[in-house]
Short mmCIF file of C-alpha atoms in Angstrom, two decimals:
data_model
loop_
_atom_site.label_atom_id
_atom_site.label_comp_id
_atom_site.label_asym_id
_atom_site.label_seq_id
_atom_site.Cartn_x
_atom_site.Cartn_y
_atom_site.Cartn_z
CA MET B 15 -17.16 8.32 34.12
CA THR B 16 -15.73 7.16 30.98
CA ARG B 17 -14.74 3.00 31.29
CA HIS B 18 -13.08 1.68 29.08
CA VAL B 19 -11.49 -2.26 27.93
CA THR B 20 -8.67 -2.66 27.52
CA PHE B 21 -7.66 -6.45 25.35
CA MET B 22 -4.13 -8.03 26.05
CA THR B 23 -2.91 -11.02 24.55
CA ILE B 24 0.04 -13.98 24.74
CA ASP B 25 1.63 -12.14 22.11
CA ASP B 26 1.40 -8.96 24.48
CA ALA B 27 3.75 -11.08 27.05
CA GLU B 28 7.69 -9.57 25.34
CA HIS B 29 9.35 -11.31 28.03
CA TYR B 30 8.15 -15.23 26.26
CA THR B 31 10.21 -16.23 22.72
CA PRO B 32 7.82 -16.83 20.21
CA GLN B 33 8.47 -20.63 20.38
CA GLN B 34 8.10 -20.94 24.29
CA ARG B 35 4.02 -19.13 23.52
CA ALA B 36 3.84 -21.33 20.48
CA ALA B 37 4.11 -24.64 23.49
CA ILE B 38 2.05 -22.50 26.49
CA ILE B 39 -0.77 -22.20 24.08
CA SER B 40 -0.04 -26.33 22.02
CA ALA B 41 -0.91 -26.77 26.18
CA TYR B 42 -3.92 -25.76 25.95
CA PRO B 43 -7.08 -27.57 25.18
CA ALA B 44 -8.15 -26.91 21.29
CA HIS B 45 -11.61 -25.41 22.66
CA GLU B 46 -9.97 -23.18 24.93
CA ARG B 47 -7.15 -21.86 22.90
CA GLU B 48 -8.37 -18.90 22.29
CA ALA B 49 -9.73 -18.24 24.95
CA ARG B 50 -6.75 -18.44 27.45
CA ALA B 51 -4.37 -17.78 24.80
CA ARG B 52 -5.90 -14.17 23.74
CA GLY B 53 -9.56 -13.58 26.09
CA ILE B 54 -11.45 -14.41 23.68
CA PRO B 55 -14.11 -15.16 25.73
CA VAL B 56 -17.16 -17.31 24.97
CA LEU B 57 -20.63 -15.31 24.52
CA GLY B 58 -24.06 -15.45 24.65
CA SER B 59 -24.33 -18.69 22.45
CA GLY B 60 -21.52 -18.39 20.09
CA ARG B 61 -19.03 -16.58 17.99
CA ILE B 62 -20.23 -15.40 14.84
CA PHE B 63 -17.28 -15.81 13.21
CA PRO B 64 -15.53 -19.58 15.12
CA VAL B 65 -12.55 -18.62 12.94
CA ALA B 66 -8.93 -17.56 14.86
CA GLU B 67 -7.27 -14.65 14.30
CA GLU B 68 -4.05 -15.75 12.57
CA LEU B 69 -6.50 -17.52 9.28
CA ILE B 70 -7.63 -14.25 8.50
CA ALA B 71 -4.36 -11.83 9.75
CA CYS B 72 -2.09 -10.52 7.66
CA GLU B 73 1.09 -8.31 7.72
CA PRO B 74 0.18 -4.95 5.32
CA PHE B 75 1.48 -4.71 2.13
CA ARG B 76 1.22 -2.48 -0.83
CA LEU B 77 -1.87 -3.37 -2.52
CA PRO B 78 -1.43 -3.55 -6.43
CA ARG B 79 -2.96 -1.28 -8.01
CA TYR B 80 -5.26 -3.25 -10.37
CA TRP B 81 -6.73 -4.82 -7.35
CA PRO B 82 -10.33 -3.47 -6.92
CA ARG B 83 -11.30 -1.24 -4.30
CA LEU B 84 -13.99 -0.95 -2.12
CA GLY B 85 -15.24 1.71 0.66
CA THR B 86 -17.92 1.14 2.84
CA LEU B 87 -19.86 2.65 6.02
CA ASP B 88 -21.91 2.22 8.31
CA PHE B 89 -23.56 5.05 9.81
CA GLY B 90 -23.72 6.09 13.79
CA TRP B 91 -23.97 9.02 15.61
CA ASP B 92 -23.92 7.98 19.72
CA HIS B 93 -22.60 4.68 18.57
CA PRO B 94 -19.73 4.73 16.32
CA SER B 95 -19.77 5.58 12.63
CA ALA B 96 -17.41 2.68 11.13
CA ALA B 97 -15.70 2.75 7.51
CA VAL B 98 -13.73 -0.06 6.24
CA GLU B 99 -12.24 -0.25 2.98
CA LEU B 100 -11.47 -3.39 0.65
CA ALA B 101 -9.84 -4.87 -1.79
CA TRP B 102 -10.09 -7.68 -3.47
CA ASP B 103 -7.69 -9.99 -5.85
CA THR B 104 -9.27 -10.89 -8.16
CA GLU B 105 -7.09 -13.47 -8.93
CA ALA B 106 -7.21 -15.47 -6.33
CA ASP B 107 -10.72 -14.30 -5.25
CA VAL B 108 -9.45 -12.99 -2.15
CA VAL B 109 -10.93 -10.23 0.10
CA TYR B 110 -8.36 -7.81 1.83
CA VAL B 111 -9.40 -5.32 4.70
CA ALA B 112 -6.71 -2.89 4.32
CA LYS B 113 -7.96 0.45 6.49
CA ALA B 114 -10.52 0.75 9.25
CA CYS B 115 -11.66 3.91 11.78
CA ARG B 116 -14.73 3.69 13.41
CA ALA B 117 -15.66 7.63 15.04
CA SER B 118 -18.78 8.15 17.94
CA GLN B 119 -20.81 11.83 17.34
CA GLN B 120 -18.74 13.05 13.75
CA THR B 121 -20.68 14.89 11.59
CA PRO B 122 -20.17 13.59 7.82
CA ALA B 123 -18.35 16.48 6.38
CA MET B 124 -15.98 15.19 9.10
CA GLN B 125 -15.98 12.14 8.37
CA ALA B 126 -15.51 13.07 4.75
CA LEU B 127 -12.18 15.01 5.75
CA THR B 128 -10.76 11.26 7.60
CA LEU B 129 -12.12 9.29 4.46
CA LYS B 130 -11.41 10.74 1.58
CA PRO B 131 -7.53 11.10 1.79
CA TRP B 132 -7.96 6.89 0.77
CA GLY B 133 -9.12 8.24 -2.46
CA GLU B 134 -11.54 10.41 -3.81
CA TRP B 135 -12.47 8.25 -6.91
CA LEU B 136 -12.94 5.10 -4.75
CA PRO B 137 -16.56 4.20 -4.75
CA TRP B 138 -17.89 3.61 -1.13
CA ALA B 139 -21.36 1.78 -0.03
CA TRP B 140 -23.72 2.67 2.69
CA PRO B 141 -26.81 0.67 3.94
CA ARG B 142 -30.96 1.40 3.71
CA ASP B 143 -30.60 3.25 6.30
CA GLY B 144 -28.35 5.31 5.00
CA ARG B 145 -31.72 7.13 2.30
CA ARG B 146 -33.01 8.15 5.67
CA GLU B 147 -33.44 12.02 6.71
CA THR B 148 -32.34 13.27 9.64
CA LEU B 149 -32.39 16.35 11.22
CA GLU B 150 -28.83 16.78 11.53
CA GLY B 151 -29.33 17.06 7.37
CA ALA B 152 -32.44 19.45 7.15
CA GLY B 153 -34.12 17.03 5.12
CA VAL B 154 -31.27 15.18 3.16
CA ALA B 155 -30.46 11.48 3.13
CA LEU B 156 -28.01 10.76 4.96
CA ALA B 157 -26.30 9.15 2.08
CA ARG B 158 -26.40 12.57 -0.14
CA GLN B 159 -24.79 14.33 3.04
CA TYR B 160 -21.77 11.77 2.50
CA GLY B 161 -21.82 12.76 -1.68
CA ALA B 162 -22.10 16.46 -0.97
CA HIS B 163 -19.20 16.65 1.36
CA GLY B 164 -17.14 14.93 -1.73
CA LEU B 165 -17.26 11.06 -1.02
CA ASN B 166 -17.77 8.45 -3.99
CA MET B 167 -21.30 7.62 -2.67
CA LEU B 168 -22.74 4.11 -4.77
CA SER B 169 -26.41 5.35 -6.33
CA SER B 170 -28.92 2.43 -4.39
CA HIS B 171 -27.71 1.45 -1.02
CA ALA B 172 -25.98 -2.15 0.28
CA GLN B 173 -28.02 -5.34 -1.53
CA PHE B 174 -26.76 -8.51 -3.47
CA ALA B 175 -26.95 -9.12 -6.72
CA ASP B 176 -31.04 -10.16 -6.73
CA GLY B 177 -31.79 -7.14 -4.77
CA SER B 178 -31.84 -8.99 -0.99
CA VAL B 179 -30.49 -7.54 2.65
CA SER B 180 -30.67 -10.43 4.72
CA VAL B 181 -28.07 -10.03 7.01
CA GLU B 182 -27.21 -13.72 7.66
CA ALA B 183 -26.16 -14.32 4.01
CA GLY B 184 -23.73 -11.81 4.57
CA LEU B 185 -22.49 -13.20 7.79
CA MET B 186 -22.32 -16.51 5.74
CA GLU B 187 -20.68 -15.35 2.80
CA MET B 188 -17.68 -13.38 5.23
CA LEU B 189 -17.30 -16.33 7.13
CA ASP B 190 -17.04 -18.82 4.01
CA ARG B 191 -14.34 -17.11 2.69
CA MET B 192 -12.83 -16.45 5.92
CA GLN B 193 -12.86 -20.64 6.62
CA SER B 194 -11.03 -21.01 2.97
CA GLY B 195 -8.63 -18.29 3.08
CA ARG B 196 -10.54 -16.09 0.77
CA PHE B 197 -10.90 -13.50 3.84
CA LYS B 198 -7.70 -11.66 5.19
CA VAL B 199 -7.21 -8.34 7.40
CA PHE B 200 -4.22 -6.18 7.97
CA SER B 201 -2.93 -7.24 11.20
CA THR B 202 -2.70 -3.80 12.36
CA LEU B 203 -5.77 -2.84 12.21
CA LEU B 204 -7.16 -3.40 16.13
CA PRO B 205 -10.34 -1.71 16.78
CA TRP B 206 -11.60 -3.91 13.73
CA PHE B 207 -9.86 -8.16 15.70
CA GLU B 208 -12.11 -6.35 19.20
CA GLU B 209 -14.45 -6.63 17.56
CA PHE B 210 -14.35 -9.26 15.61
CA ARG B 211 -13.19 -11.67 18.72
CA LEU B 212 -16.70 -10.69 20.28
CA TYR B 213 -18.88 -10.34 17.62
CA HIS B 214 -21.62 -13.04 18.82
CA ARG B 215 -25.81 -14.66 19.02
CA LYS B 216 -27.69 -14.34 22.34
CA ASP B 217 -30.34 -16.82 21.41
CA GLY B 218 -29.60 -17.30 18.14
CA GLN B 219 -29.76 -13.60 17.48
CA VAL B 220 -26.66 -10.98 16.17
CA VAL B 221 -26.47 -8.34 19.32
CA LYS B 222 -26.15 -5.94 17.85
CA LEU B 223 -23.47 -3.97 20.53
CA ARG B 224 -20.00 -2.64 19.88
CA ASP B 225 -20.22 -4.23 15.62
CA ASP B 226 -20.16 -1.50 13.34
CA LEU B 227 -17.07 -2.72 11.58
CA MET B 228 -17.98 -6.15 11.48
CA ALA B 229 -21.54 -3.96 9.72
CA ALA B 230 -19.68 -2.04 7.33
CA THR B 231 -17.25 -5.15 6.78
CA ARG B 232 -20.52 -7.02 5.79
CA TYR B 233 -21.87 -4.73 3.16
CA GLY B 234 -18.83 -4.58 1.67
CA VAL B 235 -18.46 -7.64 0.75
CA MET B 236 -22.05 -7.95 0.39
CA MET B 237 -21.00 -4.78 -2.99
CA LEU B 238 -17.95 -6.35 -3.83
CA ARG B 239 -19.28 -6.51 -7.38
CA GLU B 240 -18.34 -2.55 -7.39
CA ALA B 241 -15.64 -2.31 -6.82
CA VAL B 242 -13.28 -0.50 -8.63
CA VAL B 243 -9.74 0.51 -9.72
CA ASP B 244 -7.49 2.88 -8.92
CA PRO B 245 -7.67 5.83 -11.83
CA ALA B 246 -4.10 6.47 -11.71
CA GLU B 247 -4.16 2.58 -13.21
CA PHE B 248 -5.21 3.65 -16.57
CA LYS B 249 -2.60 6.67 -16.83
CA THR B 250 -1.66 6.94 -20.62
CA ALA B 251 1.78 6.84 -21.39
CA ARG B 252 2.72 9.68 -23.83
CA ARG B 253 5.51 7.27 -26.77
CA LYS B 254 8.31 9.03 -28.01
CA ALA B 255 8.31 10.98 -30.38
CA GLY B 256 8.59 9.62 -33.98
CA GLN B 257 7.70 6.33 -31.72
CA SER B 258 4.99 4.33 -34.50
CA ASP B 259 1.27 3.08 -32.85
CA PRO B 260 -0.24 1.27 -34.85
CA LEU B 261 -3.00 -0.12 -32.34
CA GLY B 262 -3.51 3.23 -30.44
CA ALA B 263 -2.12 1.31 -27.67
CA PHE B 264 -0.96 4.92 -26.37
CA ARG B 265 -3.93 6.76 -26.98
#
């Protein structure tokens, strides 16, 4: 028997006008609003990201090609593998989660078919367990399997610039960005927001359950320095016949 949980929020109650929904939400005490309006429960010893969704959600838009981008992976089998794409507005220092997907019991070959259309040039960050050899890969490290199927895998696993891999440091970097308005997520990425709502601690420890997209996002924030601009941005224009080019700008 398969069980599925569907989340509905007050925003899905279309028989209310936006003004009525806002009035209903404002009538609740501040600490109850997300639970009552959006069904976000108080779990364990608290949510990891105690941030209102409206502070991070944004309408999807066409990404400027000059923004550096980075793909990130979290490996899994019975629990889903997950992938996200981050875009970085370097001028405002705002990170956008622009794509997200997850799937269970898919081989690297199958996942690569899904992810390569995001851009074969896109660099991919991956966790430490990507160095592990697997039976399915006949002794080939997992990250190498993805690379063999066409993903542009980074040469080393996700880590901070100093080589550390602290989970808590990654979570605090994400939270700091969320609270300061420097982290946004396309509002259409419903699986991402499902995990965001339920991501919590128990007895002070992160609960590793349905956190695949959260983990992939954390790896991306850790490796943001590896984000690159779409090479199409650097395609040179062909100068007209007879046009001078003293600075070599069109080479």
